[in-house]
């Protein structure tokens, strides 16, 4: 069964003929072809200046063929001189022409060679360096986080996971807009330009090696297709997706998402809570903003906590994660804390209190 808009998305991708490429975070460097064209223009200017200098002093030069140097002969002499060919058929004979060759044309010859040779070496070196960085990046990238969509939701998700201690070089952004990837690269994230519903684009982002995948697309049907493709490529990754409409959440679950966030409903609930109690809304906003104020964290239970009830533990325990179940702190099924439990608690955020993201593989249905 095709989802609404699936044909339109595929047709748009074919029409745009997007180049799927990986952009590693680095300083903005001019494209090699543009560099070559700019250097060639500079070399052409040097050639014209040299020819004009020779033509202005054409009486000081001798031509073996007709003893006169016109504008064409000036360009010919400038060309063979700057390229160090030097056939000798046109030569400076007056003192002024020879001094001009020594102090003006010779430096221009050196500048001409530097421009051409330097451009070639720079272009080749830059291309080789970029290929080496890309190959090295692919060979070392493991257990990273792939974020599909670099809009408001995607940027906020990245900031949250990075606040827990995730390094920027462990984040790969996928977005069809080149400007979005340029922005992600400026933040220090690697990026892939392309449609994430295509497996070859996700393969460039090394999705098959990722530990967690965040899907923050603008359309719900796109989120479903990306989730299906990503789950097919990586059975063990944790996939979290965002949808606008709550009725599409079950479809995301069936597609392979471990958790689905309904952005419109969540924002509406927070608005309603803020109307009833502005202070409560501020607390909830603080809890979901990692790295400042109060944070919600998940951690394993320690030996000293085994055998105690959640109420008897230090700190505020909200829930107990036991196996596949999430139990409230007051749920009778919790009983006492077990060594295999994981606790969801509220802690005061401090600069040294970053919690490493959960690295456990999630059970698959």
Short mmCIF file of C-alpha atoms in Angstrom, two decimals:
data_model
loop_
_atom_site.label_atom_id
_atom_site.label_comp_id
_atom_site.label_asym_id
_atom_site.label_seq_id
_atom_site.Cartn_x
_atom_site.Cartn_y
_atom_site.Cartn_z
CA UNK A 1 0.00 0.00 0.00
CA UNK A 2 1.39 3.39 -1.00
CA UNK A 3 1.19 6.20 1.46
CA UNK A 4 -0.30 9.59 0.47
CA UNK A 5 2.33 11.67 -1.23
CA UNK A 6 4.74 8.76 -1.83
CA UNK A 7 4.62 9.12 -5.60
CA UNK A 8 5.03 12.88 -5.33
CA UNK A 9 8.07 12.49 -3.11
CA UNK A 10 9.72 10.00 -5.47
CA UNK A 11 8.92 12.14 -8.50
CA UNK A 12 10.31 15.25 -6.82
CA UNK A 13 13.52 13.43 -5.94
CA UNK A 14 13.93 12.29 -9.55
CA UNK A 15 13.23 15.76 -10.90
CA UNK A 16 15.68 17.49 -8.61
CA UNK A 17 18.38 14.89 -9.30
CA UNK A 18 19.97 15.62 -5.94
CA UNK A 19 23.64 14.79 -5.59
CA UNK A 20 24.02 12.58 -2.53
CA UNK A 21 27.26 13.54 -0.93
CA UNK A 22 28.79 13.60 2.52
CA UNK A 23 29.91 16.92 3.95
CA UNK A 24 32.29 16.69 6.89
CA UNK A 25 32.49 19.61 9.32
CA UNK A 26 35.30 21.94 8.30
CA UNK A 27 35.98 25.50 7.37
CA UNK A 28 34.35 26.63 4.18
CA UNK A 29 36.79 26.00 1.32
CA UNK A 30 36.19 27.17 -2.23
CA UNK A 31 35.38 24.51 -4.80
CA UNK A 32 38.52 23.28 -6.67
CA UNK A 33 37.06 24.08 -10.10
CA UNK A 34 36.25 27.60 -8.99
CA UNK A 35 39.77 27.94 -7.61
CA UNK A 36 41.25 26.85 -10.95
CA UNK A 37 39.08 29.28 -12.90
CA UNK A 38 40.03 32.12 -10.58
CA UNK A 39 43.73 31.32 -10.90
CA UNK A 40 43.46 31.04 -14.69
CA UNK A 41 41.87 34.48 -14.76
CA UNK A 42 44.77 35.82 -12.72
CA UNK A 43 47.26 34.19 -15.10
CA UNK A 44 45.45 35.72 -18.07
CA UNK A 45 45.73 39.14 -16.47
CA UNK A 46 49.47 38.62 -15.98
CA UNK A 47 49.77 37.58 -19.64
CA UNK A 48 47.91 40.68 -20.88
CA UNK A 49 49.97 43.01 -18.69
CA UNK A 50 53.19 41.47 -19.98
CA UNK A 51 52.07 41.77 -23.60
CA UNK A 52 51.12 45.43 -23.11
CA UNK A 53 54.51 46.18 -21.54
CA UNK A 54 56.26 44.65 -24.54
CA UNK A 55 54.03 46.47 -27.02
CA UNK A 56 54.57 49.85 -25.33
CA UNK A 57 58.30 49.34 -25.80
CA UNK A 58 58.11 47.47 -29.13
CA UNK A 59 60.94 49.55 -30.58
CA UNK A 60 63.30 47.96 -28.06
CA UNK A 61 62.61 44.43 -29.37
CA UNK A 62 63.85 42.74 -32.50
CA UNK A 63 62.02 40.14 -34.58
CA UNK A 64 64.09 37.80 -36.75
CA UNK A 65 61.29 37.54 -39.30
CA UNK A 66 60.45 41.18 -40.13
CA UNK A 67 62.39 43.32 -37.63
CA UNK A 68 59.15 44.81 -36.27
CA UNK A 69 57.07 43.87 -33.21
CA UNK A 70 53.31 44.49 -33.41
CA UNK A 71 50.55 43.66 -30.88
CA UNK A 72 50.34 40.02 -32.00
CA UNK A 73 54.09 39.67 -31.68
CA UNK A 74 53.85 41.17 -28.18
CA UNK A 75 51.31 38.54 -27.07
CA UNK A 76 53.39 35.83 -28.73
CA UNK A 77 56.53 36.97 -26.91
CA UNK A 78 54.65 37.24 -23.60
CA UNK A 79 53.28 33.72 -24.00
CA UNK A 80 56.58 31.99 -24.80
CA UNK A 81 58.39 34.04 -22.16
CA UNK A 82 55.99 33.41 -19.27
CA UNK A 83 55.79 29.72 -20.12
CA UNK A 84 59.64 29.61 -20.14
CA UNK A 85 59.60 28.25 -23.71
CA UNK A 86 61.71 31.06 -25.16
CA UNK A 87 62.25 30.35 -28.89
CA UNK A 88 64.53 33.37 -29.25
CA UNK A 89 62.95 34.67 -32.46
CA UNK A 90 61.87 37.84 -30.59
CA UNK A 91 64.41 39.28 -28.15
CA UNK A 92 64.98 42.56 -26.29
CA UNK A 93 67.72 44.55 -27.96
CA UNK A 94 67.60 47.93 -26.26
CA UNK A 95 68.77 48.62 -22.70
CA UNK A 96 65.30 49.73 -21.66
CA UNK A 97 63.71 46.52 -22.94
CA UNK A 98 66.32 44.39 -21.20
CA UNK A 99 65.87 46.24 -17.90
CA UNK A 100 62.12 45.76 -18.21
CA UNK A 101 62.69 42.02 -18.73
CA UNK A 102 64.93 41.83 -15.68
CA UNK A 103 62.85 43.79 -13.18
CA UNK A 104 59.28 43.39 -14.48
CA UNK A 105 58.78 40.51 -16.89
CA UNK A 106 60.92 38.01 -14.96
CA UNK A 107 58.91 38.54 -11.71
CA UNK A 108 55.74 38.26 -13.79
CA UNK A 109 57.06 34.98 -15.21
CA UNK A 110 57.62 33.65 -11.71
CA UNK A 111 54.16 34.83 -10.63
CA UNK A 112 52.61 33.20 -13.69
CA UNK A 113 54.22 29.83 -12.87
CA UNK A 114 53.24 30.08 -9.21
CA UNK A 115 49.63 30.74 -10.15
CA UNK A 116 49.33 27.80 -12.53
CA UNK A 117 51.45 25.24 -10.68
CA UNK A 118 50.12 26.34 -7.28
CA UNK A 119 46.54 26.01 -8.45
CA UNK A 120 47.08 22.50 -9.74
CA UNK A 121 48.84 21.33 -6.60
CA UNK A 122 46.29 22.98 -4.34
CA UNK A 123 43.35 21.46 -6.17
CA UNK A 124 44.87 17.98 -6.19
CA UNK A 125 45.94 18.24 -2.56
CA UNK A 126 42.53 19.45 -1.43
CA UNK A 127 40.74 16.71 -3.33
CA UNK A 128 43.10 14.04 -1.99
CA UNK A 129 42.85 15.36 1.56
CA UNK A 130 39.06 15.39 1.39
CA UNK A 131 38.91 11.83 0.06
CA UNK A 132 41.30 10.70 2.80
CA UNK A 133 39.20 12.40 5.50
CA UNK A 134 36.02 10.85 4.12
CA UNK A 135 37.47 7.33 3.98
CA UNK A 136 38.91 7.68 7.47
CA UNK A 137 35.58 9.01 8.76
CA UNK A 138 33.70 6.06 7.31
CA UNK A 139 36.15 3.51 8.67
CA UNK A 140 36.05 4.87 12.24
CA UNK A 141 32.36 5.79 12.51
CA UNK A 142 30.61 3.35 14.86
CA UNK A 143 27.64 3.56 17.25
CA UNK A 144 26.84 7.09 16.14
CA UNK A 145 23.59 9.05 16.03
CA UNK A 146 21.84 9.78 12.74
CA UNK A 147 19.42 12.71 12.70
CA UNK A 148 17.07 12.93 9.71
CA UNK A 149 15.94 16.52 9.28
CA UNK A 150 17.76 19.61 10.50
CA UNK A 151 14.78 21.80 11.20
CA UNK A 152 13.70 23.08 14.60
CA UNK A 153 12.93 19.58 15.89
CA UNK A 154 16.15 18.09 14.57
CA UNK A 155 18.36 20.84 15.98
CA UNK A 156 16.67 20.63 19.38
CA UNK A 157 17.07 16.84 19.43
CA UNK A 158 20.78 17.13 18.64
CA UNK A 159 21.31 19.74 21.35
CA UNK A 160 19.59 17.46 23.86
CA UNK A 161 21.63 14.34 23.09
CA UNK A 162 24.86 16.37 22.97
CA UNK A 163 24.01 17.77 26.40
CA UNK A 164 24.22 14.20 27.75
CA UNK A 165 27.83 13.89 26.63
CA UNK A 166 27.53 12.80 23.01
CA UNK A 167 30.37 14.25 20.92
CA UNK A 168 29.64 16.26 17.80
CA UNK A 169 31.75 13.95 15.64
CA UNK A 170 29.32 11.15 16.54
CA UNK A 171 26.36 12.94 14.92
CA UNK A 172 25.43 12.65 11.24
CA UNK A 173 22.67 14.83 9.81
CA UNK A 174 20.64 13.86 6.74
CA UNK A 175 18.57 16.50 4.96
CA UNK A 176 17.52 17.08 1.33
CA UNK A 177 18.37 20.80 1.54
CA UNK A 178 21.99 21.71 0.89
CA UNK A 179 21.66 24.86 3.02
CA UNK A 180 20.54 22.79 5.99
CA UNK A 181 23.59 20.55 5.67
CA UNK A 182 25.84 23.60 5.39
CA UNK A 183 24.32 24.88 8.63
CA UNK A 184 24.86 21.50 10.30
CA UNK A 185 28.47 21.48 9.09
CA UNK A 186 28.96 24.95 10.58
CA UNK A 187 27.77 23.56 13.93
CA UNK A 188 30.39 20.81 13.69
CA UNK A 189 28.24 17.88 12.52
CA UNK A 190 28.82 15.67 9.51
CA UNK A 191 26.04 15.88 6.95
CA UNK A 192 24.61 14.03 3.99
CA UNK A 193 22.61 15.85 1.32
CA UNK A 194 19.78 13.71 -0.02
CA UNK A 195 16.34 12.17 0.44
CA UNK A 196 16.43 9.94 3.54
CA UNK A 197 13.68 7.70 2.14
CA UNK A 198 16.32 6.29 -0.24
CA UNK A 199 18.52 3.52 1.11
CA UNK A 200 21.63 4.75 -0.72
CA UNK A 201 21.39 8.09 1.11
CA UNK A 202 21.07 6.39 4.50
CA UNK A 203 23.94 4.10 3.57
CA UNK A 204 26.16 7.16 3.06
CA UNK A 205 25.24 8.20 6.60
CA UNK A 206 26.36 4.74 7.80
CA UNK A 207 22.89 4.02 9.22
CA UNK A 208 23.66 0.30 9.33
CA UNK A 209 26.32 1.07 11.97
CA UNK A 210 24.33 3.65 13.96
CA UNK A 211 23.27 3.13 17.56
CA UNK A 212 20.33 5.52 17.50
CA UNK A 213 18.34 7.24 14.77
CA UNK A 214 16.27 10.38 15.28
CA UNK A 215 13.67 11.07 12.60
CA UNK A 216 12.48 14.69 12.61
CA UNK A 217 11.05 15.21 9.15
CA UNK A 218 8.45 17.81 8.18
CA UNK A 219 5.90 15.29 6.85
CA UNK A 220 4.41 12.27 8.59
CA UNK A 221 4.41 10.09 5.46
CA UNK A 222 8.10 10.85 4.96
CA UNK A 223 8.78 9.85 8.56
CA UNK A 224 7.06 6.50 7.95
CA UNK A 225 9.12 5.77 4.83
CA UNK A 226 12.37 6.76 6.54
CA UNK A 227 11.53 4.58 9.54
CA UNK A 228 10.80 1.58 7.33
CA UNK A 229 14.03 2.01 5.39
CA UNK A 230 16.17 2.62 8.48
CA UNK A 231 14.73 -0.37 10.34
CA UNK A 232 15.35 -2.60 7.37
CA UNK A 233 18.99 -1.51 7.26
CA UNK A 234 19.59 -1.64 11.03
CA UNK A 235 17.61 -4.07 13.16
CA UNK A 236 19.30 -3.16 16.45
CA UNK A 237 19.29 0.63 16.41
CA UNK A 238 17.06 2.68 18.66
CA UNK A 239 14.71 4.66 16.41
CA UNK A 240 12.82 7.67 17.72
CA UNK A 241 10.48 9.50 15.35
CA UNK A 242 8.35 12.63 15.52
CA UNK A 243 4.96 13.03 13.84
CA UNK A 244 2.57 15.94 13.64
CA UNK A 245 -0.72 14.03 13.88
CA UNK A 246 -1.39 11.63 16.73
CA UNK A 247 -3.33 9.26 14.49
CA UNK A 248 -0.11 8.48 12.60
CA UNK A 249 1.78 7.38 15.72
CA UNK A 250 0.63 3.72 15.55
CA UNK A 251 1.78 3.57 11.93
CA UNK A 252 5.25 4.73 12.99
CA UNK A 253 5.28 2.03 15.68
CA UNK A 254 4.39 -0.62 13.12
CA UNK A 255 7.11 0.68 10.82
CA UNK A 256 9.77 -0.05 13.44
CA UNK A 257 10.05 3.05 15.63
CA UNK A 258 10.83 2.35 19.28
CA UNK A 259 9.34 5.65 20.44
CA UNK A 260 7.05 8.14 18.70
CA UNK A 261 6.63 11.74 19.78
CA UNK A 262 3.55 13.64 18.62
CA UNK A 263 4.88 17.16 18.29
CA UNK A 264 1.54 18.92 17.84
CA UNK A 265 -0.15 17.15 20.75
CA UNK A 266 2.87 17.55 23.03
CA UNK A 267 3.02 21.27 22.33
CA UNK A 268 -0.74 21.56 22.89
CA UNK A 269 -0.56 19.75 26.23
CA UNK A 270 2.27 21.99 27.38
CA UNK A 271 0.25 25.05 26.35
CA UNK A 272 -2.78 23.79 28.26
CA UNK A 273 -0.69 23.00 31.34
CA UNK A 274 0.86 26.46 31.22
CA UNK A 275 -2.61 28.01 31.14
CA UNK A 276 -3.68 26.04 34.21
CA UNK A 277 -0.38 26.53 36.02
CA UNK A 278 2.36 28.66 34.46
CA UNK A 279 4.81 27.44 37.11
CA UNK A 280 4.10 23.79 36.26
CA UNK A 281 4.66 24.57 32.59
CA UNK A 282 8.02 26.13 33.45
CA UNK A 283 9.01 23.02 35.43
CA UNK A 284 8.12 20.70 32.55
CA UNK A 285 10.03 22.92 30.12
CA UNK A 286 13.02 22.79 32.46
CA UNK A 287 12.84 19.00 32.73
CA UNK A 288 12.90 18.44 28.97
CA UNK A 289 15.78 20.88 28.47
CA UNK A 290 18.95 18.92 29.22
CA UNK A 291 21.97 20.55 30.82
CA UNK A 292 20.29 23.21 32.97
CA UNK A 293 18.08 23.25 36.04
CA UNK A 294 16.44 19.86 36.60
CA UNK A 295 17.06 16.92 34.24
CA UNK A 296 15.33 13.60 33.76
CA UNK A 297 17.93 10.85 33.47
CA UNK A 298 17.91 7.08 33.20
CA UNK A 299 20.53 5.18 35.14
CA UNK A 300 21.15 1.61 36.33
CA UNK A 301 20.36 0.62 39.89
CA UNK A 302 23.36 0.17 42.19
CA UNK A 303 23.93 -2.54 44.80
CA UNK A 304 23.22 -0.19 47.69
CA UNK A 305 19.71 0.40 46.32
CA UNK A 306 18.78 -3.26 45.86
CA UNK A 307 16.02 -4.37 48.24
CA UNK A 308 14.68 -0.87 48.83
CA UNK A 309 11.48 0.65 47.54
CA UNK A 310 11.68 3.64 45.16
CA UNK A 311 10.43 5.92 47.98
CA UNK A 312 13.38 4.89 50.17
CA UNK A 313 16.02 5.85 47.60
CA UNK A 314 17.92 9.11 47.57
CA UNK A 315 16.68 11.49 44.94
CA UNK A 316 13.36 11.62 43.10
CA UNK A 317 12.59 8.32 41.36
CA UNK A 318 9.78 8.65 38.80
CA UNK A 319 9.69 5.17 37.28
CA UNK A 320 11.43 1.82 37.26
CA UNK A 321 12.34 0.18 33.96
CA UNK A 322 12.14 -3.57 34.43
CA UNK A 323 12.51 -5.69 31.32
CA UNK A 324 10.03 -4.39 28.76
CA UNK A 325 7.86 -2.59 31.31
CA UNK A 326 8.00 0.94 32.67
CA UNK A 327 6.50 0.93 36.18
CA UNK A 328 5.59 4.00 38.21
CA UNK A 329 7.35 4.57 41.51
CA UNK A 330 4.10 3.78 43.37
CA UNK A 331 3.17 0.74 41.28
CA UNK A 332 2.70 -2.30 43.58
CA UNK A 333 4.36 -4.45 40.92
CA UNK A 334 7.66 -2.71 41.59
CA UNK A 335 8.07 -4.05 45.10
CA UNK A 336 11.74 -3.47 45.80
CA UNK A 337 14.51 -2.44 43.44
CA UNK A 338 16.39 -5.23 41.68
CA UNK A 339 19.96 -5.14 40.42
CA UNK A 340 18.82 -5.44 36.79
CA UNK A 341 16.43 -2.49 37.07
CA UNK A 342 17.02 0.91 35.56
CA UNK A 343 15.73 4.00 37.33
CA UNK A 344 14.28 7.13 35.76
CA UNK A 345 15.07 9.94 38.17
CA UNK A 346 15.13 13.74 38.45
CA UNK A 347 18.53 15.23 39.20
CA UNK A 348 19.97 18.72 39.49
CA UNK A 349 21.98 19.49 36.36
CA UNK A 350 25.60 20.43 37.01
CA UNK A 351 28.59 20.80 34.64
CA UNK A 352 29.94 17.44 35.78
CA UNK A 353 26.67 15.52 35.91
CA UNK A 354 26.43 14.51 32.26
CA UNK A 355 24.94 11.05 31.83
CA UNK A 356 26.12 8.80 29.05
CA UNK A 357 23.22 7.80 26.78
CA UNK A 358 21.85 4.31 27.25
CA UNK A 359 23.90 1.92 25.12
CA UNK A 360 21.74 -1.17 25.67
CA UNK A 361 20.23 -2.71 22.54
CA UNK A 362 16.45 -2.51 22.66
CA UNK A 363 14.47 -5.74 22.36
CA UNK A 364 12.90 -6.15 18.95
CA UNK A 365 9.40 -7.50 18.45
#
